[in-house]
CSV table of C-alpha atoms in Angstrom, one decimal:
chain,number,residue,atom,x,y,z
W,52,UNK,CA,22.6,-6.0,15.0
W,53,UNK,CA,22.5,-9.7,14.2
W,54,UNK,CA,21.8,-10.4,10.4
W,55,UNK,CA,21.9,-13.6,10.7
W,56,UNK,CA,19.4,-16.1,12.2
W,57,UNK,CA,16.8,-13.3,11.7
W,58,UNK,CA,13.1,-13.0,10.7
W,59,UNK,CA,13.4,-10.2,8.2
W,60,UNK,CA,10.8,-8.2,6.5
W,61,UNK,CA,11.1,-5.1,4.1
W,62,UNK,CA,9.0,-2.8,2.7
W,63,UNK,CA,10.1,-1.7,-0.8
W,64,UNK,CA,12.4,-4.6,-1.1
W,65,UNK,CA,11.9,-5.9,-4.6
W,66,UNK,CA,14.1,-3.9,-6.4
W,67,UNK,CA,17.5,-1.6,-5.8
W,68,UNK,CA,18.7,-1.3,-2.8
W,69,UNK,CA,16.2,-3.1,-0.7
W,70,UNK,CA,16.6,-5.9,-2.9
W,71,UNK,CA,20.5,-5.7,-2.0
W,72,UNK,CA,20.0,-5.9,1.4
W,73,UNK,CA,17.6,-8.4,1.1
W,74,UNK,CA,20.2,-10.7,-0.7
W,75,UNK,CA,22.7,-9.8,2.1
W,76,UNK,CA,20.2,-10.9,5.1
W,77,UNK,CA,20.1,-14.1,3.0
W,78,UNK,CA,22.9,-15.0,2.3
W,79,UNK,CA,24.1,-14.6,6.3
W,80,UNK,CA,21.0,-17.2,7.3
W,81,UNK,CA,18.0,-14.7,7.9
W,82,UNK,CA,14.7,-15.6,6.9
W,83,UNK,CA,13.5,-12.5,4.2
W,84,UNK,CA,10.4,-11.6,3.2
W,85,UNK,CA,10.2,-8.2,1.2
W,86,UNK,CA,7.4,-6.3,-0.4
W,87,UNK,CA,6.5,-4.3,-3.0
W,88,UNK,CA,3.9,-3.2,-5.4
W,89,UNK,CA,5.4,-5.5,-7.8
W,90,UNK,CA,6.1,-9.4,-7.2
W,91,UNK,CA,10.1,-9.6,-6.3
W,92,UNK,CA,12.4,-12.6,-8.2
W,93,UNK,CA,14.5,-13.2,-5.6
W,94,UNK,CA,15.5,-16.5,-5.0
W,95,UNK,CA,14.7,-18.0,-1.3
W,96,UNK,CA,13.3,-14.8,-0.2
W,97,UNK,CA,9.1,-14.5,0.1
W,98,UNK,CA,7.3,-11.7,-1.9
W,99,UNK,CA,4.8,-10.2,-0.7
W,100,UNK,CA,2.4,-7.3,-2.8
W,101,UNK,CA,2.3,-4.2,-0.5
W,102,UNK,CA,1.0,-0.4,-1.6
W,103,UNK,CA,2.6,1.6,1.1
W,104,UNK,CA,0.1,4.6,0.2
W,105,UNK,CA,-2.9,2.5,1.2
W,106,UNK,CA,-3.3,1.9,4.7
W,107,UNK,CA,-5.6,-1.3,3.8
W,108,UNK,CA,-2.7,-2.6,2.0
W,109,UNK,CA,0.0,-2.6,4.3
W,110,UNK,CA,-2.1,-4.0,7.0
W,111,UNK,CA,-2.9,-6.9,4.4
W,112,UNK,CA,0.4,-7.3,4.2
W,113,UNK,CA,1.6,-7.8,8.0
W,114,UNK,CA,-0.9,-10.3,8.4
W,115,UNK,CA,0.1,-12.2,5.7
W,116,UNK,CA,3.9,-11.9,6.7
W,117,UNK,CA,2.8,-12.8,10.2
W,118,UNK,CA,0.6,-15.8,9.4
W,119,UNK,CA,3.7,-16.9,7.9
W,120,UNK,CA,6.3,-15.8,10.0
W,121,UNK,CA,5.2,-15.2,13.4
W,122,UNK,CA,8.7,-15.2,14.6
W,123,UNK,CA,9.5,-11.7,12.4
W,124,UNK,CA,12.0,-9.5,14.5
W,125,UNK,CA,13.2,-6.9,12.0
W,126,UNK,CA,11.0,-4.5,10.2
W,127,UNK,CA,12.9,-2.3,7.3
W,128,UNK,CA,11.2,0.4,5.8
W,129,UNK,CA,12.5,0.9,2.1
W,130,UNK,CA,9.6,1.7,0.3
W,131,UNK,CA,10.4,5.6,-1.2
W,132,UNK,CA,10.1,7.6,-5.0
W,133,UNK,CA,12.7,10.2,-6.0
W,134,UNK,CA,10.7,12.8,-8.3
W,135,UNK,CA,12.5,15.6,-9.6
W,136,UNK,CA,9.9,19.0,-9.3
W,137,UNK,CA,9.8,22.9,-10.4
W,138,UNK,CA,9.2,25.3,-7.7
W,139,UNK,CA,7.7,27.6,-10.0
W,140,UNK,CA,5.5,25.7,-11.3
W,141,UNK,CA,2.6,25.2,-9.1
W,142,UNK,CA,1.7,21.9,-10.8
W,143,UNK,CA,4.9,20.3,-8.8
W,144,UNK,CA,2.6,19.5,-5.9
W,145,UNK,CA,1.3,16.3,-7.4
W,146,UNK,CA,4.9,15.2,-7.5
W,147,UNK,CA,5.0,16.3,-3.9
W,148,UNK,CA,1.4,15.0,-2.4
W,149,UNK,CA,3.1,11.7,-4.2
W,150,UNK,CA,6.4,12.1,-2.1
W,151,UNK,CA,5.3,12.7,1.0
W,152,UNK,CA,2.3,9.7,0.6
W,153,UNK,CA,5.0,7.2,0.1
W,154,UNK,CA,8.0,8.5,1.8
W,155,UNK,CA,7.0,9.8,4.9
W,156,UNK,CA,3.1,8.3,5.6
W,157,UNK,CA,4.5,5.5,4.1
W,158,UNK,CA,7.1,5.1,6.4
W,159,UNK,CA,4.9,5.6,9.1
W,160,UNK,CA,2.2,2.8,8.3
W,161,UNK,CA,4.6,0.4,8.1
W,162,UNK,CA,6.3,0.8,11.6
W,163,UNK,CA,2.8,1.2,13.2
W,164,UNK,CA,1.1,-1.8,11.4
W,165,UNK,CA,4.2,-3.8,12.9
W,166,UNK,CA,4.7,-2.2,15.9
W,167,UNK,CA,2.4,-3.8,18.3
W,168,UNK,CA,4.3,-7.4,17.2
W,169,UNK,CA,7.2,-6.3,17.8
W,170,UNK,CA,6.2,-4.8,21.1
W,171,UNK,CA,4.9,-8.2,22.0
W,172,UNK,CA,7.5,-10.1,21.3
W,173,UNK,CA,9.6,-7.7,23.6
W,174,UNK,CA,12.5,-7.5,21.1
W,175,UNK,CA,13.4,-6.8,17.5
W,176,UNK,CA,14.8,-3.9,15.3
W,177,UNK,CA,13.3,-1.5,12.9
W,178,UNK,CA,15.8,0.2,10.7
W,179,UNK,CA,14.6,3.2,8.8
W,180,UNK,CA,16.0,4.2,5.8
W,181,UNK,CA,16.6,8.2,5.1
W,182,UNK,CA,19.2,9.8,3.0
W,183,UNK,CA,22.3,12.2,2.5
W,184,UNK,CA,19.7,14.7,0.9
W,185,UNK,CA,17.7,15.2,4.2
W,186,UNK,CA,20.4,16.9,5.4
W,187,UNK,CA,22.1,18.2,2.8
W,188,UNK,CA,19.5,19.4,-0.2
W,189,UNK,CA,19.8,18.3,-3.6
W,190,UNK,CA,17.2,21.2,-4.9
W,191,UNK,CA,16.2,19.6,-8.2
W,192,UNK,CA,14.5,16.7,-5.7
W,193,UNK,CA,12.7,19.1,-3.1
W,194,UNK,CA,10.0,17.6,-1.5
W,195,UNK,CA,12.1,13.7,-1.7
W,196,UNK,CA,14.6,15.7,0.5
W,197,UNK,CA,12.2,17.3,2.8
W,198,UNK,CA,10.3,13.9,3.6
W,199,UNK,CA,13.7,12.3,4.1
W,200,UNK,CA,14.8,14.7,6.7
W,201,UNK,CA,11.6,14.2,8.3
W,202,UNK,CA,11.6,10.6,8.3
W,203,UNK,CA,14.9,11.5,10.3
W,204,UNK,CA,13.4,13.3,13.0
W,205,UNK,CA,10.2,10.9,13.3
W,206,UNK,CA,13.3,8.2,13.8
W,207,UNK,CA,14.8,9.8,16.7
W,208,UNK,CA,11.4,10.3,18.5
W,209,UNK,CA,10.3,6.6,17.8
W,210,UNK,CA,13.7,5.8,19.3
W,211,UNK,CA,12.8,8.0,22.3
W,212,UNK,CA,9.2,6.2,22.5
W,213,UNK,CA,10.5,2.8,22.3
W,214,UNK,CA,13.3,3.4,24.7
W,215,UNK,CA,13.4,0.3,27.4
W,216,UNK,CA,11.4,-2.1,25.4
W,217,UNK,CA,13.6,-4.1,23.8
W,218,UNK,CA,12.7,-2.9,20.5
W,219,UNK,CA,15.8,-1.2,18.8
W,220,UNK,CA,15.8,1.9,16.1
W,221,UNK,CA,18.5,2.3,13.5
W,222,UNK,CA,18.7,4.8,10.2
W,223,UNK,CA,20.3,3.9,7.3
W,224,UNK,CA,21.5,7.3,5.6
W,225,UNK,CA,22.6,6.1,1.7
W,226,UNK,CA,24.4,8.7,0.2
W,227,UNK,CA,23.9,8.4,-4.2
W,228,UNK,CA,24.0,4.7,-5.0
W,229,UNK,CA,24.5,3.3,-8.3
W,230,UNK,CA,20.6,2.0,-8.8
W,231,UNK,CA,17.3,2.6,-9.7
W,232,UNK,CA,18.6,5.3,-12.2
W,233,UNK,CA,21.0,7.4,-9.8
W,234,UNK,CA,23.8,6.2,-12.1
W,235,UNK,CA,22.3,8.2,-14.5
W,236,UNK,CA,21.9,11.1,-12.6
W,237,UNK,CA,25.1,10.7,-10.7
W,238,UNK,CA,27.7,9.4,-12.6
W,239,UNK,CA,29.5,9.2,-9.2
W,240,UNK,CA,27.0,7.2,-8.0
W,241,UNK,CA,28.6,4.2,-5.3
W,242,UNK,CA,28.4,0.9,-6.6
W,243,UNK,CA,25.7,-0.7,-4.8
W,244,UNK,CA,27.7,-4.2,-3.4
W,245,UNK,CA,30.3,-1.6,-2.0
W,246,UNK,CA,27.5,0.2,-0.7
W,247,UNK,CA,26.2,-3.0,0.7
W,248,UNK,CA,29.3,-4.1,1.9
W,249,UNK,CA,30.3,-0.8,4.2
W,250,UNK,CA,26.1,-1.1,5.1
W,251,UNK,CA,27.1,-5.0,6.7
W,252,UNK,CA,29.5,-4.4,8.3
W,253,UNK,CA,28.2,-1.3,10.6
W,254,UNK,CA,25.1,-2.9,10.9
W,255,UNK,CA,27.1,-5.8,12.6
W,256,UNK,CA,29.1,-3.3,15.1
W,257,UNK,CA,28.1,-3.6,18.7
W,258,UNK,CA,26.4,-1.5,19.6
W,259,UNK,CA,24.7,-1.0,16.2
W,260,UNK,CA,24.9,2.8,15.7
W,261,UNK,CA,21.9,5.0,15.4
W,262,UNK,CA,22.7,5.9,12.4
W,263,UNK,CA,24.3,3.9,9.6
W,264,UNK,CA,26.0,6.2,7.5
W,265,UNK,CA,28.4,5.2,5.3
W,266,UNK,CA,31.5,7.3,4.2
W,267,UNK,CA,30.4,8.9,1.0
W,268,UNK,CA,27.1,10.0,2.8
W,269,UNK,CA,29.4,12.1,6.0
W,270,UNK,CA,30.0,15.0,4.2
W,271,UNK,CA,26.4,15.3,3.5
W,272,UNK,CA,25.6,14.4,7.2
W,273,UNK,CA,27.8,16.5,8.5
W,274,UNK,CA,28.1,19.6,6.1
W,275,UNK,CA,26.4,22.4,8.6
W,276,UNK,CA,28.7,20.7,11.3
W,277,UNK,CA,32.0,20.8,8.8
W,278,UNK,CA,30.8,24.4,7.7
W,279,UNK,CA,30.7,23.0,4.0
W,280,UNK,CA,26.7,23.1,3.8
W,281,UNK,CA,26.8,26.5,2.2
W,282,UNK,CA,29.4,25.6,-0.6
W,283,UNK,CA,27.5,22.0,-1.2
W,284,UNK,CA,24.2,24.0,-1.3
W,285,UNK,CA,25.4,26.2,-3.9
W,286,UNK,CA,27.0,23.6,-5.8
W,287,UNK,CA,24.0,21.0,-6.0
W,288,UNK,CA,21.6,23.6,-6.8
W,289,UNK,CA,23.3,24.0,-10.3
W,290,UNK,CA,21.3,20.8,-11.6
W,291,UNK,CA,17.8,23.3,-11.4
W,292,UNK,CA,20.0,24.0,-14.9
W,293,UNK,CA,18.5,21.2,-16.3
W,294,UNK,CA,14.7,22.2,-16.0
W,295,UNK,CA,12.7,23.0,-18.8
W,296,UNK,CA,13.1,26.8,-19.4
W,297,UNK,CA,16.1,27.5,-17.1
């Protein structure tokens, strides 16, 4: 995947790491536009307001990034809220209805409200972003898991549906990166320019890989394959600690 000479918009771009990677697609030549339900201060790079949640929005959105840009070849879908929850507390589901609305449906609106552009143009990318936790649970974040391993799947079957039209499909898979308060949580937490740095440089391999998985994400990739899932498991569950009453 070219970064350069690109036409770049993303969705939940105004902060973190969608903010990095909009800096990086700068700084190679692209052309960035990012959005988010707050305005972005990012030098050169457009801002657009965008609710993910609200279908009305995010189609306000694309045609106000396509008015402007109607060369725009590279849709990323950042846009995503990590809420901690109590399984035995049936009050959790608001911080789950709130999960799946952005992570997943949000996912979702933005890929279809760009899709027939892309299609038209007969070439582009969309990169989807998931994480280490859809594959590897970190229970004190249920339902943020859940709708990451399902914006997994929906990524290989958009692949499949877009195969031979010139449109590619890529997944970023961030393990715990030092932003938007995971430092806190996770004093191991990667430093986001190394993060961003290992992210270039596989996005620029030929081909680009389905999935752009950095090192510190493969062992939670690949812990059912490594036969470490178990152990992990075990290990990340002892953060329910931490909830009121446990």
């Amino acid at each position: 995947m070219d970064i350069s000479n690109r036409t770049v918009f993303i969705a939940g771009g105004t902060s973190g790491i969608g903010a990095g990677l909009a800096r990086r697609f700068r700084d190679a030549g692209s052309t960035v536009v990012v959005g988010g339900r707050r305005a972005a201060d990012l030098d050169d790079v457009q801002s657009v307001t965008v609710d993910v949640t609200d279908a009305v929005s995010v189609l306000a959105a694309r045609d106000e990034v396509l008015a402007a840009h109607p060369d725009l070849d590279l849709v990323v879908t950042m846009s995503g809220v990590m809420l901690t929850e109590d399984l035995r507390d049936p009050a959790h589901v608001a911080q789950a209805e709130q999960s799946v609305a952005v992570n997943l449906l949000g996912t979702i609106r933005v890929v279809d409200a760009f899709m027939p552009h892309l299609l038209a143009r007969g070439h582009g990318d969309v990169l989807t972003v998931t994480s280490g936790i859809g594959f590897t649970p970190f229970p004190l974040m249920p339902t943020y898991g859940a709708t990451k391993a399902a914006v997994h799947s929906y990524t290989e079957s958009l692949r499949a549906h877009l195969a031979g039209t010139g449109v590619g499909v890529s997944e970023l898979v961030p393990p715990a990166v030092a932003t938007a308060g995971q430092e806190r949580l996770n004093p191991n937490a990667l430093p986001l320019e190394a993060f961003l740095d290992e992210v270039v440089g596989l996005l620029s391999q030929d081909p680009t890989p389905h999935e752009v998985v950095v090192e510190r994400a493969r062992p939670l990739r690949w812990s059912e394959r490594d036969g470490t899932y178990d152990e992990m498991l075990a290990q990340r569950s002892q953060a329910l600690a931490s909830l009121p009453g446990r």
